[in-house]
PDB file of C-alpha atoms in Angstrom:
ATOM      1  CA  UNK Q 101       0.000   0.000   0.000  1.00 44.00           C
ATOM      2  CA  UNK Q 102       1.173   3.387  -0.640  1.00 47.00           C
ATOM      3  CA  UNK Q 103       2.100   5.780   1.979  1.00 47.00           C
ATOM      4  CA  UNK Q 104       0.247   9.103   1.847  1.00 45.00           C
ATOM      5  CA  UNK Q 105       2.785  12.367   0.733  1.00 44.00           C
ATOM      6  CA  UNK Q 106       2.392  15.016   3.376  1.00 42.00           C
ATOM      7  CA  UNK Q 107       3.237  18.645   2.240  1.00 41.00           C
ATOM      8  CA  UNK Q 108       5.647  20.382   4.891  1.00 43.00           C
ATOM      9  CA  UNK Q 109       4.623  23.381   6.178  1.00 47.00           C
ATOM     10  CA  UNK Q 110       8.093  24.473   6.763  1.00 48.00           C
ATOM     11  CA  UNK Q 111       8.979  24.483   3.067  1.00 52.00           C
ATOM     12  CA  UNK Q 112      11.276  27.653   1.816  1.00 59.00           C
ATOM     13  CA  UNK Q 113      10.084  30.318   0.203  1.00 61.00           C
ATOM     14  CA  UNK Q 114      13.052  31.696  -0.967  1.00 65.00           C
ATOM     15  CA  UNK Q 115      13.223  30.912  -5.072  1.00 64.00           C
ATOM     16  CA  UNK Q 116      15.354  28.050  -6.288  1.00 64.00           C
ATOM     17  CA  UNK Q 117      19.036  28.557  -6.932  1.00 63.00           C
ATOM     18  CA  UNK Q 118      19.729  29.871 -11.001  1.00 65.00           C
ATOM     19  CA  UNK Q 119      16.200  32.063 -11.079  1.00 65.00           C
ATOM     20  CA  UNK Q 120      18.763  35.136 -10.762  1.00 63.00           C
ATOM     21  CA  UNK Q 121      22.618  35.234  -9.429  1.00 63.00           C
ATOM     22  CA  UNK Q 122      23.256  37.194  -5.963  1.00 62.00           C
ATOM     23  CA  UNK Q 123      25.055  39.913  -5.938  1.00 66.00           C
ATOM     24  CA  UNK Q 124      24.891  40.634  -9.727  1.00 73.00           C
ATOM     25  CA  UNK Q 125      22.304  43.301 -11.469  1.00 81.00           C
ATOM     26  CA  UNK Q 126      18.599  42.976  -9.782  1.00 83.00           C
ATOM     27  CA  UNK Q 127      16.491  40.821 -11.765  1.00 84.00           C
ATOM     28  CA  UNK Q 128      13.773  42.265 -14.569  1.00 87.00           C
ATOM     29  CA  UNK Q 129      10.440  42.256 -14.444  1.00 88.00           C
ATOM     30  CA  UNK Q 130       9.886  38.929 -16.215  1.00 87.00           C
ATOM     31  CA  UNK Q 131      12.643  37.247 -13.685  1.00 86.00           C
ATOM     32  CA  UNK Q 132      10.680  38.697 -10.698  1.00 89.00           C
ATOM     33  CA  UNK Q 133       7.184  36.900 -12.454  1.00 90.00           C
ATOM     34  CA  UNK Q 134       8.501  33.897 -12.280  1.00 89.00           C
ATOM     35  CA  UNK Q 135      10.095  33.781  -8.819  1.00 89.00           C
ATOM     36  CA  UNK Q 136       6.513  34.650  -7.669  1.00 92.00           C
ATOM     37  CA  UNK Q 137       5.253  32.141  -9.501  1.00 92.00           C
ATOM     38  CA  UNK Q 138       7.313  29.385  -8.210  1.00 91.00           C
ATOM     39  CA  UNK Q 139       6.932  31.095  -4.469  1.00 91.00           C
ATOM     40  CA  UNK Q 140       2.864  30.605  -5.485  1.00 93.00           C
ATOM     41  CA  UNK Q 141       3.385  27.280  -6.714  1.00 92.00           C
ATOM     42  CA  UNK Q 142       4.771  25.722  -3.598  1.00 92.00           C
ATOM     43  CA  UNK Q 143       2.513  27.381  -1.372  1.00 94.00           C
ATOM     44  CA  UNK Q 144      -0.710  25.956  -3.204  1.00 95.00           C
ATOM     45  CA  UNK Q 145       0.964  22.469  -2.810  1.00 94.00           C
ATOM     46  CA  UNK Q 146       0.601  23.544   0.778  1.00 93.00           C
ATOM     47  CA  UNK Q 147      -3.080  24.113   0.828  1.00 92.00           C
ATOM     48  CA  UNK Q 148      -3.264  27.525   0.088  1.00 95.00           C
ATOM     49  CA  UNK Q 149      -5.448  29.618  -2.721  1.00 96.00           C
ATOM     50  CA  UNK Q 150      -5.169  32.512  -4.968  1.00 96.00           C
ATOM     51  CA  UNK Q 151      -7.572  35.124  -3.854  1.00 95.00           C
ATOM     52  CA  UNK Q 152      -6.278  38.200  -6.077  1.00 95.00           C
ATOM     53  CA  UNK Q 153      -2.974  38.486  -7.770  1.00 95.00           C
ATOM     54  CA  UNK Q 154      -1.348  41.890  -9.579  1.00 91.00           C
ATOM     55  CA  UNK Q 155       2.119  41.780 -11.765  1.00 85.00           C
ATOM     56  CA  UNK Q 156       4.075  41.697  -8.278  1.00 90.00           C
ATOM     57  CA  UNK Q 157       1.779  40.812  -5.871  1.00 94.00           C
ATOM     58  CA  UNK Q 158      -0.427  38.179  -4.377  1.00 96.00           C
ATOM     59  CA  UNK Q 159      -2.858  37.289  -1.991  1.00 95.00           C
ATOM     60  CA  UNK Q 160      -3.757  33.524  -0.926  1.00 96.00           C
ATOM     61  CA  UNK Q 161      -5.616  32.123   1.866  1.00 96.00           C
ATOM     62  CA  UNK Q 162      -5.891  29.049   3.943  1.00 95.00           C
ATOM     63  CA  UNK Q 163      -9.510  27.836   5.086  1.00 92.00           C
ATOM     64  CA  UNK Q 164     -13.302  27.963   4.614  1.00 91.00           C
ATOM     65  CA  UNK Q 165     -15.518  30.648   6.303  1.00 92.00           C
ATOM     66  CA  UNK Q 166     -18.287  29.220   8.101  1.00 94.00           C
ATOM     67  CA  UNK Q 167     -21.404  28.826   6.125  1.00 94.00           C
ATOM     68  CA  UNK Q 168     -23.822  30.392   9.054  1.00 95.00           C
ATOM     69  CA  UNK Q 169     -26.961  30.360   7.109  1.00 96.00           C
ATOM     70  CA  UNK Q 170     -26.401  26.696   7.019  1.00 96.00           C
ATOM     71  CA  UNK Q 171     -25.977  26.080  10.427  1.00 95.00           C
ATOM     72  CA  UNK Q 172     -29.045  28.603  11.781  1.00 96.00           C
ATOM     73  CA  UNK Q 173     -31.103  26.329   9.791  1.00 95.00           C
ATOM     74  CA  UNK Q 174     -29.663  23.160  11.117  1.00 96.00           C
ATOM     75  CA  UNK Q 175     -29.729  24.728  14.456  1.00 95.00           C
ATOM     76  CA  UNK Q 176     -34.224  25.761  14.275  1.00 96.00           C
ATOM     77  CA  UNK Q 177     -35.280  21.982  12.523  1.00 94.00           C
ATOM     78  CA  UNK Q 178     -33.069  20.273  15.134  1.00 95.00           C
ATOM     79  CA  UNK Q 179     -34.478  22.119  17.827  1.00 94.00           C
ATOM     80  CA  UNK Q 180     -31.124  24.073  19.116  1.00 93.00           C
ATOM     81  CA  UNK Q 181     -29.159  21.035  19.640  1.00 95.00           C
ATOM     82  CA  UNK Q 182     -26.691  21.449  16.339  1.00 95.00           C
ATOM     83  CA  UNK Q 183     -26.489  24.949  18.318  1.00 95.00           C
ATOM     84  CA  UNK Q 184     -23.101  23.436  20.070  1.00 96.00           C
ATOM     85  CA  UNK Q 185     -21.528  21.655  16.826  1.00 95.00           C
ATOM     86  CA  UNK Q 186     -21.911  25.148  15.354  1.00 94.00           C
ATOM     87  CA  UNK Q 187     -20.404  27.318  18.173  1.00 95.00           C
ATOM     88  CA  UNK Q 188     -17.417  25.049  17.880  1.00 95.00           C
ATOM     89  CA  UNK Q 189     -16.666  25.011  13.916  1.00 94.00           C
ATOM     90  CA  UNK Q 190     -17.029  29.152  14.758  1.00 93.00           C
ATOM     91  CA  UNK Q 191     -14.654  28.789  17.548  1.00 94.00           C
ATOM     92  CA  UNK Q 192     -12.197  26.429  15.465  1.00 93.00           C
ATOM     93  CA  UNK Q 193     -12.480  27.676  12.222  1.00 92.00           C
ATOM     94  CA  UNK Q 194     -10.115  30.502  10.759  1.00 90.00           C
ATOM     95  CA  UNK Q 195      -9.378  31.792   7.908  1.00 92.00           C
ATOM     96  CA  UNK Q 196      -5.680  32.964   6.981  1.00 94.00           C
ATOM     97  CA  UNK Q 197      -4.147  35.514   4.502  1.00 95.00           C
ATOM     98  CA  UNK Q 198      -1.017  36.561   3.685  1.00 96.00           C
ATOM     99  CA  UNK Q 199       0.316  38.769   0.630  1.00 95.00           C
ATOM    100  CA  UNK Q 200       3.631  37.879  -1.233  1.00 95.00           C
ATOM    101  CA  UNK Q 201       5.486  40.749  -2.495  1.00 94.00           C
ATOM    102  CA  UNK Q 202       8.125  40.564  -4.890  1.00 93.00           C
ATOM    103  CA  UNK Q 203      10.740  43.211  -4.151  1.00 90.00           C
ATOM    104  CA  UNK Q 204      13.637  44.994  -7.087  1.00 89.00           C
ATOM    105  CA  UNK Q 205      16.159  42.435  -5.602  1.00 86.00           C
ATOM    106  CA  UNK Q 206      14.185  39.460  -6.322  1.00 85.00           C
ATOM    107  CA  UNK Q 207      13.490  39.413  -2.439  1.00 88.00           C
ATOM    108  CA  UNK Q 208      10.310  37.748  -1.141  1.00 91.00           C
ATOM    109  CA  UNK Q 209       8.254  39.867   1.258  1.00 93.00           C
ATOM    110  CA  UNK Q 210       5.652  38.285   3.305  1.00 93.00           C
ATOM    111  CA  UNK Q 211       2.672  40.027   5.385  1.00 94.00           C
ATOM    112  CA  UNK Q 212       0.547  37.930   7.098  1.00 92.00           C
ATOM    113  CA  UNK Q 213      -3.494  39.948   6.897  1.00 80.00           C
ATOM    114  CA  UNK Q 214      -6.598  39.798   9.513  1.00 74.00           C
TER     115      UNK Q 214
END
């Protein structure tokens, strides 16, 4: 039986060695596109999603808002009982952003968002 591949969390973000040379003339434009996109790349095999991307810039996020329409009606036909399984996906359940940045030295800048 095959084991199951698990993604580490822990994986660099820093571009792979021959996208540009340190220490020699910042990359171009182009060169900065595609360190992003291999930054992008290895966080979506990590379980995160494109929300909005620009030339330099993009956001992703990690995790499913909670669907509370869903649950008030699960909550009134079961007579307030599914009232405790939803006030603990709402406790449990977050949602995570951060925007990656490219910067003129082929630098990755990361800010973690609310």
């Amino acid at each position: 039986m095959k084991g199951r591949r698990t993604v580490r969390e822990s994986a660099s973000i820093e571009p792979p060695p021959g996208y540009y040379v340190a220490g020699a003339e910042p990359p171009d434009a182009a060169q900065r596109t595609l360190i992003l996109d291999w930054v992008v790349s290895r966080r979506i095999a990590s379980g995160w999603r494109v929300e909005s991307r620009s030339g330099s810039q993009v956001v992703l996020v990690r995790g499913q808002p909670v669907n509370h329409v869903l649950h008030a009606f699960l909550t009134v036909f079961s007579c307030l009982v599914w009232g405790i399984v939803w006030a603990g996906v709402a406790l449990v359940n977050r949602v995570e952003r951060v925007a990656l940045t490219v910067d003129a030295q082929g630098r990755i800048v990361t800010v973690s968002a609310p």
